CSV table of C-alpha atoms in Angstrom, one decimal:
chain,number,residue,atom,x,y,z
A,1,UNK,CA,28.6,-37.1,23.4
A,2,UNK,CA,28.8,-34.4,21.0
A,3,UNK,CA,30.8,-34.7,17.9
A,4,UNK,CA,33.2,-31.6,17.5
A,5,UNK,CA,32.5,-29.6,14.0
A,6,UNK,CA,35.3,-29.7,11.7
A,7,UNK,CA,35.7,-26.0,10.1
A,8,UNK,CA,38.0,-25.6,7.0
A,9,UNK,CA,39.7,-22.1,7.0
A,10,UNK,CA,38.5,-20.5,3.9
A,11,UNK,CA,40.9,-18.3,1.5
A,12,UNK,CA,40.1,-14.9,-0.5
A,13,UNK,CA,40.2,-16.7,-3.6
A,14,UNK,CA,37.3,-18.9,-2.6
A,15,UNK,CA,35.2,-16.1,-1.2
A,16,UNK,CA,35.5,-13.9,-4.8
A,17,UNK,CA,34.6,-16.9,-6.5
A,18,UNK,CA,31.6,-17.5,-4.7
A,19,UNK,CA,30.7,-13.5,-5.3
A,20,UNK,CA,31.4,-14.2,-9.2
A,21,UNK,CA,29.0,-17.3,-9.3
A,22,UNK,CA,26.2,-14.8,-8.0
A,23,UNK,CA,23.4,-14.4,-10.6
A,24,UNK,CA,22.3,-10.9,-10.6
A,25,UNK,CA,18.6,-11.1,-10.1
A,26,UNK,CA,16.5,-9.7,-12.7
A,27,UNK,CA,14.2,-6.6,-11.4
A,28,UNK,CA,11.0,-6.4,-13.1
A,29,UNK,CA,9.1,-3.2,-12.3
A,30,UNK,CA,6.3,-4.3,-14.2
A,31,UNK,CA,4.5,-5.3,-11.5
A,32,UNK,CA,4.2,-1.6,-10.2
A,33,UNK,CA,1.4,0.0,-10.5
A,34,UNK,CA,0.7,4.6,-10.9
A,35,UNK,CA,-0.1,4.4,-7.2
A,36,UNK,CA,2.5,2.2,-6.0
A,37,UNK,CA,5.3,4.8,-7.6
A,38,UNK,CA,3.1,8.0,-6.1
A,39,UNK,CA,2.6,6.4,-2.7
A,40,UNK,CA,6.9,5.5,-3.1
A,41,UNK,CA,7.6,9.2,-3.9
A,42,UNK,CA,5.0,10.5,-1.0
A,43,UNK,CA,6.6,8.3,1.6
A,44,UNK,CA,10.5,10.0,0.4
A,45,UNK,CA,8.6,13.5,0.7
A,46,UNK,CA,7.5,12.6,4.3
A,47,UNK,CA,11.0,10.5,5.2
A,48,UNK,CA,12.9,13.7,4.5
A,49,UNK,CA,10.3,16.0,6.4
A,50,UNK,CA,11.1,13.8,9.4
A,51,UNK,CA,14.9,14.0,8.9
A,52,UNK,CA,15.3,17.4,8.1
A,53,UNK,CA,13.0,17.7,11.7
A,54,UNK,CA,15.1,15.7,13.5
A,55,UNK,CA,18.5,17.2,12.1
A,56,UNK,CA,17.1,20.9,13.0
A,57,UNK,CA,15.4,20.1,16.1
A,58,UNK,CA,18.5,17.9,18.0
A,59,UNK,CA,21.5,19.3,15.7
A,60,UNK,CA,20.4,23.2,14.9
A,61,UNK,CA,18.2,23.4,18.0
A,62,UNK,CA,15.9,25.4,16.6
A,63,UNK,CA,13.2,23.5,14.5
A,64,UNK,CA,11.2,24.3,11.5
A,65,UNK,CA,7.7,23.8,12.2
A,66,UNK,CA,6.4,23.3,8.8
A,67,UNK,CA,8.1,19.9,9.1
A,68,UNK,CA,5.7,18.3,11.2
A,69,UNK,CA,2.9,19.3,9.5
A,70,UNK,CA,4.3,18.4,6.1
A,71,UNK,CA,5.2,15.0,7.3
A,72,UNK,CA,1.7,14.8,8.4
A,73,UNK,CA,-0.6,15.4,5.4
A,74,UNK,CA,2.5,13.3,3.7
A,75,UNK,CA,1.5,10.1,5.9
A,76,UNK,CA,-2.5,11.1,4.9
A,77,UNK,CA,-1.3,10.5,1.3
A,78,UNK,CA,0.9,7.6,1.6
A,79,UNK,CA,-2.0,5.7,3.7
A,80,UNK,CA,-5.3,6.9,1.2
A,81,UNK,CA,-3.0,6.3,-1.6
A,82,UNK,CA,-1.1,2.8,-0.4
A,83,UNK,CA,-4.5,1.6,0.5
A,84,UNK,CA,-5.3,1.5,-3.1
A,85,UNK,CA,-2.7,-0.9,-3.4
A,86,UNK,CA,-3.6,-3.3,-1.3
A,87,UNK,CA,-7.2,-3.1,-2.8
A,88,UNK,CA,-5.3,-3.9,-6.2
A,89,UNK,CA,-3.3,-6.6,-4.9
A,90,UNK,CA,-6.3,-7.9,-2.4
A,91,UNK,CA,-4.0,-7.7,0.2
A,92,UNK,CA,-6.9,-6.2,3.0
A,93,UNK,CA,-7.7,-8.0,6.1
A,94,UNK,CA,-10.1,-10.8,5.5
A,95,UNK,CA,-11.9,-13.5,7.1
A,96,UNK,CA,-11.7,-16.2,4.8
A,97,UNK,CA,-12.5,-19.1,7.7
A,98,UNK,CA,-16.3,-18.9,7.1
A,99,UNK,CA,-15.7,-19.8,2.9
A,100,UNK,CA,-14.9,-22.9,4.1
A,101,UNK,CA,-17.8,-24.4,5.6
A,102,UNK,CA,-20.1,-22.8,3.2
A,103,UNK,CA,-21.6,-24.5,-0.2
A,104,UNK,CA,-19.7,-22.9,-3.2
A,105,UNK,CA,-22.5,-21.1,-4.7
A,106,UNK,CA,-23.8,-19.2,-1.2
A,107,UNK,CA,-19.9,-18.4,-1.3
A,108,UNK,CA,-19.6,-17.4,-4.7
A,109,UNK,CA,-22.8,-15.4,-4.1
A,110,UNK,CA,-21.8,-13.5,-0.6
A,111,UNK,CA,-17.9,-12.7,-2.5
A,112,UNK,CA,-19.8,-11.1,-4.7
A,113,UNK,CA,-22.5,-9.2,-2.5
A,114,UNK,CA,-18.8,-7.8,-0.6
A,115,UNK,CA,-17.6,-7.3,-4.3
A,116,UNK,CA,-20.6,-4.7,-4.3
A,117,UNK,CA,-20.6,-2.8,-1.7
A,118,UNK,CA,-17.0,-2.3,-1.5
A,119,UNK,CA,-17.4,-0.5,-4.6
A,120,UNK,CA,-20.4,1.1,-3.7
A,121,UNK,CA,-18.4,2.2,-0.1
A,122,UNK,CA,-16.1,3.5,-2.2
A,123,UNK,CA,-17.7,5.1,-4.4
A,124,UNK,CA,-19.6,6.9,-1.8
A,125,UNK,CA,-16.1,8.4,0.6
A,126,UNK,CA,-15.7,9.7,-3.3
A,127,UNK,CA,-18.6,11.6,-2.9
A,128,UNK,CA,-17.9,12.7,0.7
A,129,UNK,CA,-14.5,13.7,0.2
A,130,UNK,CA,-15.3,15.8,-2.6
A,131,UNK,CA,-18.2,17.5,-0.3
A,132,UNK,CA,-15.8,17.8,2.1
A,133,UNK,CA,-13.2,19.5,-0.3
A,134,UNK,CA,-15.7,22.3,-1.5
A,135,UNK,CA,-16.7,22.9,2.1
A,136,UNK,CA,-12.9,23.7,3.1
A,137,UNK,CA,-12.7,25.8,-0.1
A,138,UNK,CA,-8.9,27.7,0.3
A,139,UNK,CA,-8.2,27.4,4.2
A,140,UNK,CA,-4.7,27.5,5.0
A,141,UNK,CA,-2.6,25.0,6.8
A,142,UNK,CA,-1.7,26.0,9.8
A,143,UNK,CA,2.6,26.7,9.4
A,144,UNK,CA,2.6,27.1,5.9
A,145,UNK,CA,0.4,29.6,3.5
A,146,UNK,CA,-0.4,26.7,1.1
A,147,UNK,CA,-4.6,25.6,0.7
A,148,UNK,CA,-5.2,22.6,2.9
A,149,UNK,CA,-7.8,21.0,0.2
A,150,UNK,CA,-4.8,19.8,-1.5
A,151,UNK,CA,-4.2,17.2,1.2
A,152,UNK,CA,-7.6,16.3,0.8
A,153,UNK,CA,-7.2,15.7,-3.3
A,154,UNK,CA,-4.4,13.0,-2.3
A,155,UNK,CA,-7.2,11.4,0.1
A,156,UNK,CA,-9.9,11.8,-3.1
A,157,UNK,CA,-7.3,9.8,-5.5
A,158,UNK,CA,-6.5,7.4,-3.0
A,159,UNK,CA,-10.6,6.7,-3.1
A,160,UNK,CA,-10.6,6.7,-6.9
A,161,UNK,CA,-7.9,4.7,-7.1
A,162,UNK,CA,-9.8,2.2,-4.5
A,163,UNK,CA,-12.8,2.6,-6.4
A,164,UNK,CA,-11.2,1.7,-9.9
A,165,UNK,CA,-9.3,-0.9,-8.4
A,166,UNK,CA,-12.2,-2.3,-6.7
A,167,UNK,CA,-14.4,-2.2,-10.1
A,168,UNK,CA,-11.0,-4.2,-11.7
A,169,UNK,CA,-11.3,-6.6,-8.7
A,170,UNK,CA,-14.9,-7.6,-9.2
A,171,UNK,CA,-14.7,-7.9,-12.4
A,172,UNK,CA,-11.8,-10.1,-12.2
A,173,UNK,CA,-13.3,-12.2,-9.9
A,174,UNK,CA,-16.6,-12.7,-11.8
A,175,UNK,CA,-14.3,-13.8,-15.2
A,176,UNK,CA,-12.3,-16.5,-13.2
A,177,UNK,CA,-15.5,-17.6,-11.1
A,178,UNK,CA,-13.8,-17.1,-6.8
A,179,UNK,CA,-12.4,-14.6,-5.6
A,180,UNK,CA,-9.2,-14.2,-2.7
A,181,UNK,CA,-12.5,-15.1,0.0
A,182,UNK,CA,-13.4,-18.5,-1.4
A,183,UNK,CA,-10.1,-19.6,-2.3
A,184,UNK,CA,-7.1,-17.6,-1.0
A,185,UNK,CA,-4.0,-20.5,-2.0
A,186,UNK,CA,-5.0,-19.1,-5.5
A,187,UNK,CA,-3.8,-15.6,-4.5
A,188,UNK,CA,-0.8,-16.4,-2.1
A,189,UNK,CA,0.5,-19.4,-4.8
A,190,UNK,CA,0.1,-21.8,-2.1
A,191,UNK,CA,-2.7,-23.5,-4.0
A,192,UNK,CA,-1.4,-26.7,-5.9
């Protein structure tokens, strides 16, 4: 047998109240990082390159072109440049399983081996971009007369910035003595 729930009907009064007893959480935008505000104000360049799309494709019927291609080199620069984020929060996809079952100092030495040539795959896509950018010189996007190395030099930052971060990383993880591979709890707070 089921025992029926007993609601009490609950009056406006009550309901304010409860509203009023509401902390307002504090906001701390500290924790934001130059990339995480350029990758925020990228992503609102692209969001209304989408919209104003959609509005002028299904609402005008008669789209503007340049939209698309905007939105485009906008997601280039939120992805190059939100990667950098991740490589600053160590928020990649990793395969920590193997850290377990290995002694701590053939751990300690293969985080840093990755430490290494991260930077140093980094610091090469630097290299390449920039190659890359020289090669393309002035060309033109395709709807708009604007030079399409610019999208590149939002693909170039977003490798600095992984580069810089990834030097910051290392370095970090050489003070302290692990790294987010040998002892992740540390870096998701689950460690006690």
């Amino acid at each position: 047998m089921s025992t029926a729930e007993i609601h009490r009907q609950i009056t406006a009064e009550e309901i304010a109240h409860t509203f009023e007893e509401e902390a307002t959480p504090k906001v701390d935008l500290g924790i934001y990082a130059f990339e995480d505000w350029v990758a925020l104000a990228v992503f609102w360049v692209m969001a209304l390159a989408v919209f104003l799309q959609f509005f002028t494709r299904y609402v005008l019927n008669d789209s503007y072109a340049w939209t698309e291609e905007i939105a485009t080199y906008c997601l280039i620069g939120v992805v190059f440049i939100g990667a950098s984020m991740c490589v600053r929060l160590s928020r990649h996809i990793q395969v920590d399983l193997l850290y377990r079952y290995l002694p701590p100092r053939v751990g300690r030495a293969l985080s840093t081996m990755i430490d290494l040539i991260r930077i140093a795959f980094f610091g090469y896509a630097i290299k390449l971009v920039w190659v890359y950018i020289q090669i393309i010189g002035d060309e033109q996007m395709t709807t708009i007369n604007f030079p399409k190395n610019y999208v590149y030099y939002f693909v170039l930052l977003g490798f600095v910035l992984m580069f810089l971060r990834s030097v910051q990383a290392a370095l970090q993880h050489w003070r302290q003595g692990y790294s987010v591979l040998e002892r992740p709890g540390a870096y998701d707070g689950s460690e006690i």
